[in-house]
């Protein structure tokens, strides 16, 4: 592996809390980048494979072509890894329930294998602009492996009382990884997702419900304005479009708002690169 070889920017999505929009925002971010003409490699490390299901075409057009567990094998073998082609510039290494075995394994070499396999065994890896890694909730081997290879991590979060606690848990993992294993790792911040209702206050979109607003404000106070990557409403067009592998479309207010909120989040995140 040479430092001179160009390598894509690697984003990992991680929040220890489940169901907050990791897979949804990851899918949307990749679709947004794809729309800008960037070449994207998605890696689905969740055994539930929501990202892969969002990009359903992969299964139909290239059934089981890619195998995510190959990313955790001994990289020295040199066997080229396959990717599933979603479109010309969007490729995927599909999720699979067997990834649970990776999380349960106590083989220490697993956590560095992802980085080495990406560098050594994915043909044409240097042609991608971005690698986007969707991780499962919790702190398993797949998260550690992702943090070892990532440049940037971002965290979707919803406004419940576990929000700050959840991000604090992530920080506990990020700090030692950055110190000892991947000094280039940066936490880009959090995007608040699935907010019931948003209102504009002094030109900013904030949660309408006062209880939600209090959590929003405590998050901003704790992590600072620069860490706030966006606020996205709980909106059906996000669910229906992104979970069908499409960027948000529709002419009604909800679709327009959803598309704007999502785009603002993507732009703010990309400013951190
Ligand atoms: N802004 C949104 N508006 C409406 N529905 C949303 C929004 N964000 C996510 N969802 C829906 O919420 C559910 C959970 O989202 P998602 O699967 O992205 O969460 P996750 O953090 O990846 O979950 P897990 O921890 O299980 O991996 C999905 O059904 C998704 O379609
Ligand atoms: Mg998910």
mmCIF file of C-alpha atoms and ligand atoms in Angstrom:
data_model
loop_
_atom_site.group_PDB
_atom_site.id
_atom_site.type_symbol
_atom_site.label_atom_id
_atom_site.label_comp_id
_atom_site.label_asym_id
_atom_site.label_seq_id
_atom_site.Cartn_x
_atom_site.Cartn_y
_atom_site.Cartn_z
ATOM 1 C CA UNK A 1 0.000 0.000 0.000
ATOM 2 C CA UNK A 2 1.499 3.329 -0.989
ATOM 3 C CA UNK A 3 0.653 6.753 0.385
ATOM 4 C CA UNK A 4 1.130 8.166 -3.129
ATOM 5 C CA UNK A 5 -1.724 6.134 -4.621
ATOM 6 C CA UNK A 6 -4.864 8.287 -4.832
ATOM 7 C CA UNK A 7 -7.564 6.907 -2.598
ATOM 8 C CA UNK A 8 -11.242 7.917 -2.343
ATOM 9 C CA UNK A 9 -12.552 9.940 0.598
ATOM 10 C CA UNK A 10 -14.083 7.504 3.043
ATOM 11 C CA UNK A 11 -17.184 8.443 5.025
ATOM 12 C CA UNK A 12 -18.557 6.222 7.760
ATOM 13 C CA UNK A 13 -22.027 6.717 9.182
ATOM 14 C CA UNK A 14 -22.255 5.864 12.832
ATOM 15 C CA UNK A 15 -24.557 6.402 15.781
ATOM 16 C CA UNK A 16 -24.744 3.763 18.507
ATOM 17 C CA UNK A 17 -28.520 4.277 18.665
ATOM 18 C CA UNK A 18 -30.664 2.277 16.246
ATOM 19 C CA UNK A 19 -33.261 3.484 13.772
ATOM 20 C CA UNK A 20 -32.105 7.105 13.595
ATOM 21 C CA UNK A 21 -31.499 7.296 9.836
ATOM 22 C CA UNK A 22 -27.983 5.959 9.329
ATOM 23 C CA UNK A 23 -28.913 3.888 6.278
ATOM 24 C CA UNK A 24 -31.350 6.499 4.955
ATOM 25 C CA UNK A 25 -28.903 9.404 5.120
ATOM 26 C CA UNK A 26 -26.075 7.237 3.785
ATOM 27 C CA UNK A 27 -28.171 6.169 0.799
ATOM 28 C CA UNK A 28 -29.302 9.755 0.172
ATOM 29 C CA UNK A 29 -25.772 11.119 0.452
ATOM 30 C CA UNK A 30 -24.532 8.625 -2.139
ATOM 31 C CA UNK A 31 -27.425 9.408 -4.474
ATOM 32 C CA UNK A 32 -26.693 13.114 -4.063
ATOM 33 C CA UNK A 33 -22.999 12.568 -4.864
ATOM 34 C CA UNK A 34 -23.961 10.352 -7.788
ATOM 35 C CA UNK A 35 -26.164 13.172 -9.078
ATOM 36 C CA UNK A 36 -23.125 15.464 -8.977
ATOM 37 C CA UNK A 37 -21.328 13.000 -11.254
ATOM 38 C CA UNK A 38 -19.109 11.599 -8.495
ATOM 39 C CA UNK A 39 -18.229 7.920 -8.460
ATOM 40 C CA UNK A 40 -19.404 6.268 -5.248
ATOM 41 C CA UNK A 41 -18.745 2.879 -3.684
ATOM 42 C CA UNK A 42 -21.284 2.003 -0.999
ATOM 43 C CA UNK A 43 -20.353 -0.609 1.576
ATOM 44 C CA UNK A 44 -23.208 -2.114 3.565
ATOM 45 C CA UNK A 45 -21.903 -3.433 6.879
ATOM 46 C CA UNK A 46 -25.301 -3.876 8.483
ATOM 47 C CA UNK A 47 -26.518 -7.468 8.739
ATOM 48 C CA UNK A 48 -30.055 -6.162 8.166
ATOM 49 C CA UNK A 49 -28.819 -4.745 4.842
ATOM 50 C CA UNK A 50 -31.133 -1.704 4.729
ATOM 51 C CA UNK A 51 -28.738 0.155 2.453
ATOM 52 C CA UNK A 52 -28.665 -2.767 0.024
ATOM 53 C CA UNK A 53 -32.447 -3.013 0.146
ATOM 54 C CA UNK A 54 -32.702 0.699 -0.567
ATOM 55 C CA UNK A 55 -30.592 0.139 -3.647
ATOM 56 C CA UNK A 56 -32.675 -2.912 -4.585
ATOM 57 C CA UNK A 57 -31.516 -2.912 -8.185
ATOM 58 C CA UNK A 58 -28.276 -4.531 -7.037
ATOM 59 C CA UNK A 59 -30.026 -7.760 -6.172
ATOM 60 C CA UNK A 60 -32.003 -7.863 -9.353
ATOM 61 C CA UNK A 61 -29.250 -7.078 -11.801
ATOM 62 C CA UNK A 62 -26.266 -8.760 -10.164
ATOM 63 C CA UNK A 63 -27.481 -11.228 -7.579
ATOM 64 C CA UNK A 64 -24.875 -11.845 -4.894
ATOM 65 C CA UNK A 65 -22.044 -10.587 -7.027
ATOM 66 C CA UNK A 66 -20.366 -8.781 -4.171
ATOM 67 C CA UNK A 67 -19.787 -10.433 -0.843
ATOM 68 C CA UNK A 68 -19.243 -8.131 2.085
ATOM 69 C CA UNK A 69 -17.587 -10.755 4.278
ATOM 70 C CA UNK A 70 -14.716 -10.978 1.722
ATOM 71 C CA UNK A 71 -13.729 -7.525 2.991
ATOM 72 C CA UNK A 72 -12.795 -9.108 6.314
ATOM 73 C CA UNK A 73 -10.699 -12.003 4.973
ATOM 74 C CA UNK A 74 -6.908 -12.113 5.080
ATOM 75 C CA UNK A 75 -5.968 -9.407 2.548
ATOM 76 C CA UNK A 76 -2.690 -11.114 1.650
ATOM 77 C CA UNK A 77 -4.524 -13.691 -0.484
ATOM 78 C CA UNK A 78 -4.901 -11.039 -3.158
ATOM 79 C CA UNK A 79 -8.251 -12.319 -4.459
ATOM 80 C CA UNK A 80 -9.986 -9.441 -6.249
ATOM 81 C CA UNK A 81 -13.277 -8.445 -4.647
ATOM 82 C CA UNK A 82 -16.400 -7.962 -6.752
ATOM 83 C CA UNK A 83 -18.728 -4.987 -6.564
ATOM 84 C CA UNK A 84 -22.390 -4.841 -7.569
ATOM 85 C CA UNK A 85 -23.119 -2.224 -10.201
ATOM 86 C CA UNK A 86 -26.143 -0.064 -9.390
ATOM 87 C CA UNK A 87 -25.437 2.468 -12.126
ATOM 88 C CA UNK A 88 -22.375 3.692 -14.020
ATOM 89 C CA UNK A 89 -21.111 5.709 -11.093
ATOM 90 C CA UNK A 90 -22.780 4.030 -8.112
ATOM 91 C CA UNK A 91 -21.436 0.671 -6.998
ATOM 92 C CA UNK A 92 -22.174 -1.383 -3.916
ATOM 93 C CA UNK A 93 -20.678 -4.086 -1.777
ATOM 94 C CA UNK A 94 -23.902 -5.679 -0.607
ATOM 95 C CA UNK A 95 -24.908 -6.282 2.965
ATOM 96 C CA UNK A 96 -25.532 -9.797 4.181
ATOM 97 C CA UNK A 97 -26.749 -11.348 7.416
ATOM 98 C CA UNK A 98 -23.414 -13.223 7.693
ATOM 99 C CA UNK A 99 -21.820 -9.930 8.726
ATOM 100 C CA UNK A 100 -23.103 -10.755 12.236
ATOM 101 C CA UNK A 101 -20.346 -13.381 12.432
ATOM 102 C CA UNK A 102 -17.772 -10.641 11.841
ATOM 103 C CA UNK A 103 -19.190 -8.681 14.750
ATOM 104 C CA UNK A 104 -19.117 -11.730 17.012
ATOM 105 C CA UNK A 105 -15.619 -12.845 16.027
ATOM 106 C CA UNK A 106 -12.704 -12.445 18.440
ATOM 107 C CA UNK A 107 -10.132 -12.628 15.629
ATOM 108 C CA UNK A 108 -8.254 -9.337 16.014
ATOM 109 C CA UNK A 109 -7.045 -9.237 12.411
ATOM 110 C CA UNK A 110 -10.614 -8.587 11.292
ATOM 111 C CA UNK A 111 -10.570 -4.945 12.290
ATOM 112 C CA UNK A 112 -7.651 -4.021 10.021
ATOM 113 C CA UNK A 113 -8.685 -6.334 7.167
ATOM 114 C CA UNK A 114 -11.321 -3.909 5.849
ATOM 115 C CA UNK A 115 -8.786 -1.148 5.280
ATOM 116 C CA UNK A 116 -6.215 -3.479 3.741
ATOM 117 C CA UNK A 117 -8.717 -5.217 1.485
ATOM 118 C CA UNK A 118 -10.061 -1.890 0.235
ATOM 119 C CA UNK A 119 -6.547 -0.739 -0.572
ATOM 120 C CA UNK A 120 -5.263 -3.995 -1.999
ATOM 121 C CA UNK A 121 -8.105 -6.085 -3.366
ATOM 122 C CA UNK A 122 -10.845 -3.889 -4.845
ATOM 123 C CA UNK A 123 -9.962 -3.429 -8.508
ATOM 124 C CA UNK A 124 -10.088 0.217 -9.610
ATOM 125 C CA UNK A 125 -10.526 1.517 -6.060
ATOM 126 C CA UNK A 126 -8.651 4.701 -7.030
ATOM 127 C CA UNK A 127 -11.369 5.526 -9.593
ATOM 128 C CA UNK A 128 -13.964 6.152 -6.881
ATOM 129 C CA UNK A 129 -14.363 9.652 -5.485
ATOM 130 C CA UNK A 130 -16.105 8.479 -2.319
ATOM 131 C CA UNK A 131 -16.573 5.325 -0.285
ATOM 132 C CA UNK A 132 -19.637 5.465 1.969
ATOM 133 C CA UNK A 133 -19.814 2.899 4.748
ATOM 134 C CA UNK A 134 -23.099 2.198 6.491
ATOM 135 C CA UNK A 135 -22.563 0.658 9.912
ATOM 136 C CA UNK A 136 -24.997 -1.073 12.255
ATOM 137 C CA UNK A 137 -26.035 0.402 15.604
ATOM 138 C CA UNK A 138 -23.699 -0.493 18.478
ATOM 139 C CA UNK A 139 -19.951 -0.888 18.799
ATOM 140 C CA UNK A 140 -18.996 -4.101 17.000
ATOM 141 C CA UNK A 141 -15.930 -5.092 14.972
ATOM 142 C CA UNK A 142 -17.451 -3.681 11.802
ATOM 143 C CA UNK A 143 -17.657 -0.221 13.375
ATOM 144 C CA UNK A 144 -14.060 -0.395 14.559
ATOM 145 C CA UNK A 145 -12.929 -1.586 11.121
ATOM 146 C CA UNK A 146 -14.817 1.322 9.511
ATOM 147 C CA UNK A 147 -13.281 3.897 11.835
ATOM 148 C CA UNK A 148 -9.807 2.599 11.015
ATOM 149 C CA UNK A 149 -10.304 3.332 7.307
ATOM 150 C CA UNK A 150 -12.575 6.423 7.467
ATOM 151 C CA UNK A 151 -11.610 10.036 6.914
ATOM 152 C CA UNK A 152 -14.894 11.382 8.208
ATOM 153 C CA UNK A 153 -17.650 10.054 10.446
ATOM 154 C CA UNK A 154 -21.064 11.640 10.798
ATOM 155 C CA UNK A 155 -23.942 10.737 13.073
ATOM 156 C CA UNK A 156 -27.643 10.976 12.392
ATOM 157 C CA UNK A 157 -29.633 11.374 15.582
ATOM 158 C CA UNK A 158 -33.265 11.755 16.539
ATOM 159 C CA UNK A 159 -34.544 14.006 19.276
ATOM 160 C CA UNK A 160 -35.095 11.727 22.181
ATOM 161 C CA UNK A 161 -33.477 11.843 25.574
ATOM 162 C CA UNK A 162 -30.802 9.315 24.601
ATOM 163 C CA UNK A 163 -29.443 11.576 21.863
ATOM 164 C CA UNK A 164 -26.550 13.111 23.801
ATOM 165 C CA UNK A 165 -25.782 9.860 25.608
ATOM 166 C CA UNK A 166 -25.587 8.082 22.292
ATOM 167 C CA UNK A 167 -23.120 10.587 20.831
ATOM 168 C CA UNK A 168 -21.070 10.474 24.047
ATOM 169 C CA UNK A 169 -20.776 6.699 23.619
ATOM 170 C CA UNK A 170 -19.536 7.177 20.058
ATOM 171 C CA UNK A 171 -16.940 9.725 21.211
ATOM 172 C CA UNK A 172 -15.566 7.152 23.642
ATOM 173 C CA UNK A 173 -14.774 4.902 20.666
ATOM 174 C CA UNK A 174 -13.657 7.631 18.269
ATOM 175 C CA UNK A 175 -11.043 9.168 20.560
ATOM 176 C CA UNK A 176 -8.837 6.102 21.087
ATOM 177 C CA UNK A 177 -9.172 5.050 17.431
ATOM 178 C CA UNK A 178 -8.007 8.476 16.319
ATOM 179 C CA UNK A 179 -5.172 8.552 18.828
ATOM 180 C CA UNK A 180 -3.838 5.069 18.193
ATOM 181 C CA UNK A 181 -5.074 3.714 14.890
ATOM 182 C CA UNK A 182 -6.167 6.437 12.458
ATOM 183 C CA UNK A 183 -4.918 9.957 13.126
ATOM 184 C CA UNK A 184 -6.720 11.374 10.072
ATOM 185 C CA UNK A 185 -10.140 10.394 11.436
ATOM 186 C CA UNK A 186 -12.517 13.325 11.977
ATOM 187 C CA UNK A 187 -15.994 13.464 13.434
ATOM 188 C CA UNK A 188 -17.933 15.747 11.078
ATOM 189 C CA UNK A 189 -20.881 16.175 13.421
ATOM 190 C CA UNK A 190 -24.525 15.180 13.657
ATOM 191 C CA UNK A 191 -27.637 15.569 11.575
ATOM 192 C CA UNK A 192 -30.920 15.681 13.443
ATOM 193 C CA UNK A 193 -33.339 13.438 11.586
ATOM 194 C CA UNK A 194 -36.996 12.468 11.722
ATOM 195 C CA UNK A 195 -38.179 15.668 13.415
ATOM 196 C CA UNK A 196 -41.994 15.609 13.663
ATOM 197 C CA UNK A 197 -42.528 19.243 12.726
ATOM 198 C CA UNK A 198 -40.114 22.029 11.870
ATOM 199 C CA UNK A 199 -40.616 25.810 11.986
ATOM 200 C CA UNK A 200 -38.396 28.668 10.876
ATOM 201 C CA UNK A 201 -37.059 30.854 13.669
ATOM 202 C CA UNK A 202 -34.681 33.693 12.709
ATOM 203 C CA UNK A 203 -34.011 31.967 9.391
ATOM 204 C CA UNK A 204 -33.190 28.609 10.997
ATOM 205 C CA UNK A 205 -35.239 25.459 10.850
ATOM 206 C CA UNK A 206 -35.894 24.251 14.377
ATOM 207 C CA UNK A 207 -38.269 21.692 15.913
ATOM 208 C CA UNK A 208 -41.692 23.112 16.645
ATOM 209 C CA UNK A 209 -42.398 21.016 19.750
ATOM 210 C CA UNK A 210 -40.822 22.610 22.808
ATOM 211 C CA UNK A 211 -39.649 19.278 24.210
ATOM 212 C CA UNK A 212 -37.877 18.513 20.916
ATOM 213 C CA UNK A 213 -36.482 22.041 20.814
ATOM 214 C CA UNK A 214 -34.963 21.620 24.272
ATOM 215 C CA UNK A 215 -33.087 18.490 23.146
ATOM 216 C CA UNK A 216 -32.050 20.230 19.919
ATOM 217 C CA UNK A 217 -30.636 23.135 21.946
ATOM 218 C CA UNK A 218 -28.807 20.904 24.367
ATOM 219 C CA UNK A 219 -27.194 19.043 21.448
ATOM 220 C CA UNK A 220 -26.054 22.300 19.852
ATOM 221 C CA UNK A 221 -24.775 23.541 23.210
ATOM 222 C CA UNK A 222 -22.878 20.314 23.855
ATOM 223 C CA UNK A 223 -21.291 19.912 20.422
ATOM 224 C CA UNK A 224 -21.360 23.447 18.968
ATOM 225 C CA UNK A 225 -23.031 24.946 15.938
ATOM 226 C CA UNK A 226 -20.316 23.707 13.586
ATOM 227 C CA UNK A 227 -21.176 20.125 14.439
ATOM 228 C CA UNK A 228 -24.829 20.582 13.413
ATOM 229 C CA UNK A 229 -24.939 19.266 9.846
ATOM 230 C CA UNK A 230 -28.649 19.812 9.355
ATOM 231 C CA UNK A 231 -32.170 19.197 10.527
ATOM 232 C CA UNK A 232 -34.384 16.852 8.516
ATOM 233 C CA UNK A 233 -38.093 16.374 9.057
ATOM 234 C CA UNK A 234 -39.971 13.107 9.378
ATOM 235 C CA UNK A 235 -41.304 13.147 5.864
ATOM 236 C CA UNK A 236 -42.917 10.444 3.770
ATOM 237 C CA UNK A 237 -41.176 11.470 0.518
ATOM 238 C CA UNK A 238 -37.829 10.675 2.185
ATOM 239 C CA UNK A 239 -39.008 7.222 3.123
ATOM 240 C CA UNK A 240 -40.653 6.453 -0.194
ATOM 241 C CA UNK A 241 -37.938 7.824 -2.477
ATOM 242 C CA UNK A 242 -34.710 6.970 -0.694
ATOM 243 C CA UNK A 243 -35.851 3.525 0.322
ATOM 244 C CA UNK A 244 -36.406 2.919 -3.393
ATOM 245 C CA UNK A 245 -32.940 4.084 -4.311
ATOM 246 C CA UNK A 246 -34.075 7.436 -5.729
ATOM 247 C CA UNK A 247 -33.281 10.998 -4.814
ATOM 248 C CA UNK A 248 -36.329 12.771 -3.286
ATOM 249 C CA UNK A 249 -38.807 13.810 -5.948
ATOM 250 C CA UNK A 250 -42.297 15.312 -5.895
ATOM 251 C CA UNK A 251 -43.814 18.748 -6.278
ATOM 252 C CA UNK A 252 -45.763 19.029 -3.031
ATOM 253 C CA UNK A 253 -44.482 21.070 -0.090
ATOM 254 C CA UNK A 254 -43.379 18.043 1.899
ATOM 255 C CA UNK A 255 -41.268 16.689 -0.978
ATOM 256 C CA UNK A 256 -39.746 20.095 -1.664
ATOM 257 C CA UNK A 257 -38.929 20.609 2.011
ATOM 258 C CA UNK A 258 -37.525 17.085 2.279
ATOM 259 C CA UNK A 259 -35.343 17.553 -0.759
ATOM 260 C CA UNK A 260 -34.058 20.934 0.499
ATOM 261 C CA UNK A 261 -33.343 19.668 3.998
ATOM 262 C CA UNK A 262 -31.535 16.636 2.677
ATOM 263 C CA UNK A 263 -29.511 18.682 0.193
ATOM 264 C CA UNK A 264 -28.497 21.186 2.891
ATOM 265 C CA UNK A 265 -27.263 18.321 5.023
ATOM 266 C CA UNK A 266 -25.234 16.831 2.136
ATOM 267 C CA UNK A 267 -23.683 20.212 1.308
ATOM 268 C CA UNK A 268 -22.753 20.976 4.899
ATOM 269 C CA UNK A 269 -21.180 17.550 5.284
ATOM 270 C CA UNK A 270 -19.196 17.920 2.065
ATOM 271 C CA UNK A 271 -17.823 21.257 3.311
ATOM 272 C CA UNK A 272 -15.988 19.221 5.941
ATOM 273 C CA UNK A 273 -13.991 17.226 3.378
HETATM 274 N N1 LIG B 1 -36.435 11.799 7.596
HETATM 275 C C1 LIG B 1 -37.167 10.698 7.508
HETATM 276 N N2 LIG B 1 -38.482 10.778 7.210
HETATM 277 C C2 LIG B 1 -39.252 9.667 7.153
HETATM 278 N N3 LIG B 1 -38.811 8.428 7.381
HETATM 279 C C3 LIG B 1 -37.509 8.280 7.688
HETATM 280 C C4 LIG B 1 -36.612 9.395 7.758
HETATM 281 N N4 LIG B 1 -35.386 8.935 8.080
HETATM 282 C C5 LIG B 1 -35.486 7.604 8.185
HETATM 283 N N5 LIG B 1 -36.758 7.210 7.977
HETATM 284 C C6 LIG B 1 -37.289 5.838 8.099
HETATM 285 O O1 LIG B 1 -37.002 5.408 9.437
HETATM 286 C C7 LIG B 1 -36.619 4.054 9.463
HETATM 287 C C8 LIG B 1 -35.244 3.927 10.109
HETATM 288 O O2 LIG B 1 -34.309 4.570 9.276
HETATM 289 P P1 LIG B 1 -32.905 3.889 8.937
HETATM 290 O O3 LIG B 1 -33.074 2.480 8.538
HETATM 291 O O4 LIG B 1 -32.199 4.791 7.999
HETATM 292 O O5 LIG B 1 -32.229 3.967 10.382
HETATM 293 P P2 LIG B 1 -30.865 3.287 10.853
HETATM 294 O O6 LIG B 1 -30.242 4.217 11.826
HETATM 295 O O7 LIG B 1 -30.056 2.905 9.680
HETATM 296 O O8 LIG B 1 -31.406 1.982 11.574
HETATM 297 P P3 LIG B 1 -30.522 0.743 12.130
HETATM 298 O O9 LIG B 1 -29.954 1.196 13.443
HETATM 299 O O10 LIG B 1 -31.517 -0.367 12.255
HETATM 300 O O11 LIG B 1 -29.460 0.468 11.115
HETATM 301 C C9 LIG B 1 -36.664 3.566 8.021
HETATM 302 O O12 LIG B 1 -37.909 2.946 7.817
HETATM 303 C C10 LIG B 1 -36.585 4.845 7.180
HETATM 304 O O13 LIG B 1 -37.274 4.733 5.948
HETATM 305 MG MG1 LIG B 2 -29.256 1.005 9.158
#
